[in-house]
Coordinates of N, CA and C in Angstrom, one line a residue:
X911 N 190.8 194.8 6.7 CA 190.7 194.7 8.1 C 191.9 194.0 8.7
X912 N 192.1 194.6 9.8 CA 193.5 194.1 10.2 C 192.9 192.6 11.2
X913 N 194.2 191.9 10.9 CA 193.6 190.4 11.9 C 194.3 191.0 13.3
X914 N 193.6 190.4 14.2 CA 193.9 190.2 15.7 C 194.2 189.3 16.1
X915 N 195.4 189.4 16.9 CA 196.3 188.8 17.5 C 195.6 188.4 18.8
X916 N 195.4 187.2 19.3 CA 195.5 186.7 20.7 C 196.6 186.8 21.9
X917 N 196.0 187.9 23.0 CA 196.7 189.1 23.3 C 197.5 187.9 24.8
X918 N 197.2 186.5 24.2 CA 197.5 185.3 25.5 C 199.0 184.4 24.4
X919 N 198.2 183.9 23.5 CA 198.6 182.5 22.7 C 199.5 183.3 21.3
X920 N 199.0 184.5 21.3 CA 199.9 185.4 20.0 C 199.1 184.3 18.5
X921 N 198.1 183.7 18.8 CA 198.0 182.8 17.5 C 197.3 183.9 17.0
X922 N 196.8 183.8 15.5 CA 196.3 184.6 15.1 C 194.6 184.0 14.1
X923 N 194.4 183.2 15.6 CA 192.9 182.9 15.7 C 192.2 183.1 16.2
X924 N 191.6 184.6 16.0 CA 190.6 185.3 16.7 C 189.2 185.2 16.1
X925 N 188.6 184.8 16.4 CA 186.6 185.0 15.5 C 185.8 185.8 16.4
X926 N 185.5 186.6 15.5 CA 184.3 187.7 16.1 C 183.1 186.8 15.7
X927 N 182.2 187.0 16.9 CA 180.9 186.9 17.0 C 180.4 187.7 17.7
X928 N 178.9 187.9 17.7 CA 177.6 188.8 18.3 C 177.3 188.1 19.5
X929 N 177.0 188.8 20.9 CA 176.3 188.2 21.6 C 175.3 189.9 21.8
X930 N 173.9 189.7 22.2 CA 172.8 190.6 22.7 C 173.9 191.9 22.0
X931 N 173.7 191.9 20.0 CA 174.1 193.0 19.3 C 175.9 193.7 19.7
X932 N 176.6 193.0 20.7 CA 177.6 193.3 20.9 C 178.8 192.7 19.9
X933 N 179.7 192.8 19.2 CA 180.7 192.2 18.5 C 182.0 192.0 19.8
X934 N 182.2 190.9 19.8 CA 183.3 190.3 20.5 C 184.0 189.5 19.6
X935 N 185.4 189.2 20.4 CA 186.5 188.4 19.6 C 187.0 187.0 20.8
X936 N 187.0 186.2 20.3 CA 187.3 185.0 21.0 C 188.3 183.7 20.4
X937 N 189.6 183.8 21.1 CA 190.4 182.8 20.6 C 190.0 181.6 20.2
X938 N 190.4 181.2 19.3 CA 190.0 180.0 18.7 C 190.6 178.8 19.2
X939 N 191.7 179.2 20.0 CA 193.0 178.0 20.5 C 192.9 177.9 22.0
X940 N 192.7 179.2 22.2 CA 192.6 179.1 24.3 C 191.5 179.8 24.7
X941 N 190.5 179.9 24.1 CA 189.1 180.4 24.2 C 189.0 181.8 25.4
X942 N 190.1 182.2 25.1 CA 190.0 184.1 25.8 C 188.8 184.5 24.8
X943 N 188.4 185.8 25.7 CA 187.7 186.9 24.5 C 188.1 187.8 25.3
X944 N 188.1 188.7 23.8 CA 188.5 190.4 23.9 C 187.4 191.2 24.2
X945 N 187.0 191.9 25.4 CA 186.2 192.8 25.4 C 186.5 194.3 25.1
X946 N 185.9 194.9 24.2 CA 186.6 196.6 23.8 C 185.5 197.2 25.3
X947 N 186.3 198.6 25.1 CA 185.9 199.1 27.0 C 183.8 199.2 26.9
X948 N 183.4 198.7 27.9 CA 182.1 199.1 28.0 C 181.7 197.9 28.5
X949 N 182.0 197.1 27.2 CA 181.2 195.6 26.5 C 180.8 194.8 27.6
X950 N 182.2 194.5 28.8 CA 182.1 193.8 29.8 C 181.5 193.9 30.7
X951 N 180.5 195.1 31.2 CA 179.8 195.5 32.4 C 178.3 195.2 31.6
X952 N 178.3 195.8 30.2 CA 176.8 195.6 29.6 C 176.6 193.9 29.5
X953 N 177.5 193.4 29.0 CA 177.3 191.8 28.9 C 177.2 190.6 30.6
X954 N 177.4 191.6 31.4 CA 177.8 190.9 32.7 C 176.3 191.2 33.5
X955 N 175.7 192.3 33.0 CA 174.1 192.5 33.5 C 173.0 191.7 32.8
X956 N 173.4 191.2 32.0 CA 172.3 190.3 30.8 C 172.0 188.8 31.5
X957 N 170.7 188.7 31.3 CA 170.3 187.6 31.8 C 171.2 186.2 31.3
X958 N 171.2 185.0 31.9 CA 172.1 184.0 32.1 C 171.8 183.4 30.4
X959 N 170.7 183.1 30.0 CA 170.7 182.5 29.0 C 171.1 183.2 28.0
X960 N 170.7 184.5 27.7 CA 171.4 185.7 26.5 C 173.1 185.4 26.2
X961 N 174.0 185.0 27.7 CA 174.6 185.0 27.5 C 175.8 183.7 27.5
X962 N 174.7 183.1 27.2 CA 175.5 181.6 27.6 C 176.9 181.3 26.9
X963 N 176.7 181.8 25.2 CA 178.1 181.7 24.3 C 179.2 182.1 25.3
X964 N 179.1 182.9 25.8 CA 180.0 183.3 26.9 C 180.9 182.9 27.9
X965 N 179.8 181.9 28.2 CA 180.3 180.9 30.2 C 181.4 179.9 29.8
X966 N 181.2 179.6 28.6 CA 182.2 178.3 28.2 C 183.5 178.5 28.2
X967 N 184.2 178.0 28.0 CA 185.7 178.0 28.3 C 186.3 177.1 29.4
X968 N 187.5 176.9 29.6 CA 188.0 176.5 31.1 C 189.3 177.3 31.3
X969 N 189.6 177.2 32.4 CA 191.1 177.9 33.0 C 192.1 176.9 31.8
X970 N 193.4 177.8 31.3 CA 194.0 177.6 31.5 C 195.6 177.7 31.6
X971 N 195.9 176.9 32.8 CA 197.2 177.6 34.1 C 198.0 177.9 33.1
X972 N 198.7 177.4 31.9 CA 199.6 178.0 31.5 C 199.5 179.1 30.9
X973 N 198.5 179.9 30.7 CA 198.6 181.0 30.1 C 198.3 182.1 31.1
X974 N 197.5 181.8 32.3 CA 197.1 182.3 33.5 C 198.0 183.4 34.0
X975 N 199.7 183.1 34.1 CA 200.5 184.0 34.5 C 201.0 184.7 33.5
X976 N 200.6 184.4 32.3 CA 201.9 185.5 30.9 C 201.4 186.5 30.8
X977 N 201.7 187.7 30.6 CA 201.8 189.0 30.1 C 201.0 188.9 28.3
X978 N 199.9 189.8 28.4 CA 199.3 189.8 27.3 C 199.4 191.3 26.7
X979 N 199.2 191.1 25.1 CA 199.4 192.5 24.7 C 198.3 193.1 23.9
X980 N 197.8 194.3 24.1 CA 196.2 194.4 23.5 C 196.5 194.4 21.9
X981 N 194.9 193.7 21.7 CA 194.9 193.2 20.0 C 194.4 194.6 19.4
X982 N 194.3 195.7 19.9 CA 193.9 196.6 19.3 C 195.0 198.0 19.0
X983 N 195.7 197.5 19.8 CA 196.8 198.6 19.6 C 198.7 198.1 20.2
X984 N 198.7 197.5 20.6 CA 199.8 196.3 20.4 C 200.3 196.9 22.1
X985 N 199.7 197.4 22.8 CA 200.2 198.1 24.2 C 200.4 196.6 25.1
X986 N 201.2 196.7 26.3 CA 201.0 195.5 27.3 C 200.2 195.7 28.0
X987 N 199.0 195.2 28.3 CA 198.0 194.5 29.4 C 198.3 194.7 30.6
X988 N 197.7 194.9 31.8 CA 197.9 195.7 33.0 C 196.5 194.1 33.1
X989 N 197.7 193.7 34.6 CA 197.1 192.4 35.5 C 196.3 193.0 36.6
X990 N 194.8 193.1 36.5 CA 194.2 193.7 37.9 C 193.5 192.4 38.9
X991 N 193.3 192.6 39.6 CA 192.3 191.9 40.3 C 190.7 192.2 40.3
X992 N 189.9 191.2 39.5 CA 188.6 191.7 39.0 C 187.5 192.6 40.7
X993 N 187.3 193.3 40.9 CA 186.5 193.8 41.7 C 184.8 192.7 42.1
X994 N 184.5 192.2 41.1 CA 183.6 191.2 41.1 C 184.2 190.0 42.2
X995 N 185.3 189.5 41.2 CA 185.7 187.9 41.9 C 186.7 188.2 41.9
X996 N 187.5 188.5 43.0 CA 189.3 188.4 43.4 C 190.1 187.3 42.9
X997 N 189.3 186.3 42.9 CA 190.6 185.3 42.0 C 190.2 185.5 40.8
X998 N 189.9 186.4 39.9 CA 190.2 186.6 38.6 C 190.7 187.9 38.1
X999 N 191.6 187.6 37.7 CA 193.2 188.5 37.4 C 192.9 188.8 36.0
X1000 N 191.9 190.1 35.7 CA 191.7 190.6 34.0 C 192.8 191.3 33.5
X1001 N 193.1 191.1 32.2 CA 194.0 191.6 31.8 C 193.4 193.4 31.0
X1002 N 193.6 194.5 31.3 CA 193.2 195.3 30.5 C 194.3 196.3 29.7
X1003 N 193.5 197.0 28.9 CA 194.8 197.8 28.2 C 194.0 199.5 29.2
X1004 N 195.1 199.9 29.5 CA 195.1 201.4 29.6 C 195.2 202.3 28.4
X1005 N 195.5 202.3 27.5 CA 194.9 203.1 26.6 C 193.5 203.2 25.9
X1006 N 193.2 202.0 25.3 CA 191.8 201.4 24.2 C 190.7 201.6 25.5
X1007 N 190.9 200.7 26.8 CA 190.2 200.5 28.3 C 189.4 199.0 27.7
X1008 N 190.0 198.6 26.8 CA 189.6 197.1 26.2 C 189.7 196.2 27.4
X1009 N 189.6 195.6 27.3 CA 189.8 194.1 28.8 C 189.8 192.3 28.1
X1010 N 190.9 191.8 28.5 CA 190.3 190.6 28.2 C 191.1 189.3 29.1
X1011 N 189.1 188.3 28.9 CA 189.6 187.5 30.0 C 189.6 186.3 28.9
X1012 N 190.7 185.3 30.3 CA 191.0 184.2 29.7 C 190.1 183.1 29.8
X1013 N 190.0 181.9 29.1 CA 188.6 181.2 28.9 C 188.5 181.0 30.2
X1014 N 187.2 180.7 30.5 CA 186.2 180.2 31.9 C 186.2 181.5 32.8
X1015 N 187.0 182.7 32.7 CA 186.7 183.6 33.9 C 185.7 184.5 33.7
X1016 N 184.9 184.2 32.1 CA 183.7 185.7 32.2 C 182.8 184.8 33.1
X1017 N 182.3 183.2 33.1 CA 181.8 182.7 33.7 C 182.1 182.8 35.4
X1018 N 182.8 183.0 36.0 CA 183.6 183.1 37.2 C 183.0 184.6 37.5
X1019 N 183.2 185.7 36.6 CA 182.7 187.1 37.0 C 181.5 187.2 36.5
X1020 N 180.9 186.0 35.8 CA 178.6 186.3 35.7 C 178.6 185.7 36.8
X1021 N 178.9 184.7 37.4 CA 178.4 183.9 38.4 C 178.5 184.7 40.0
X1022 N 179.4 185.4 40.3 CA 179.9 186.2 41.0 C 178.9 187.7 41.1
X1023 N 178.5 188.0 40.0 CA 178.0 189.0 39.8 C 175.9 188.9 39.8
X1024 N 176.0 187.7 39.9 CA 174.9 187.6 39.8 C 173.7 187.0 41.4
X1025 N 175.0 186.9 42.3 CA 174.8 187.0 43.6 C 174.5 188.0 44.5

């Protein structure tokens, strides 16, 4: 199994874990996680507690502006403005359709989304 790269910090401390049967990848150093394409809309409808592993994290600024590169296929990250919450700037890949956010913004787009 190939290791994945942290598509923020380039460390190469990524841990998969399950939330509600989904496999996700989450930095160990700057607590991003990798969503593969789908994952993000199914885990963003789930009730608050299912998804709590989730909400944790905090911003942070220095990684906020860098160019990230997807851990699935080594392409550059495309900066969008999340459609949920405009101040969160998701990074996705256009090829894989993977997406990932940096720590504290899945919390920022549940909370957002759940209004």
């Amino acid at each position: 199994m190939r290791v994945m790269k942290c598509p923020k910090c380039r460390t190469e401390s990524m841990n998969t874990f399950s939330v509600q049967g989904v496999a996700l990848e989450r930095c160990s150093s700057c607590s991003g996680i990798w969503f593969d394409a789908r994952e993000l809309s199914q885990l963003l409808a789930q009730d608050a507690r299912q998804v709590a592993l989730l909400r944790r994290g905090r911003d942070n600024q220095e990684l906020e502006g860098k160019k990230g590169f997807c851990p699935r296929d080594g392409s550059e990250l495309l900066r969008v403005y999340s459609s949920i919450n405009r101040s969160v700037i998701i990074d996705a890949c256009a090829s894989c359709r993977g997406i990932w956010l940096d720590g504290g913004e899945f919390e920022k787009l549940f909370s957002a989304h759940q209004v």
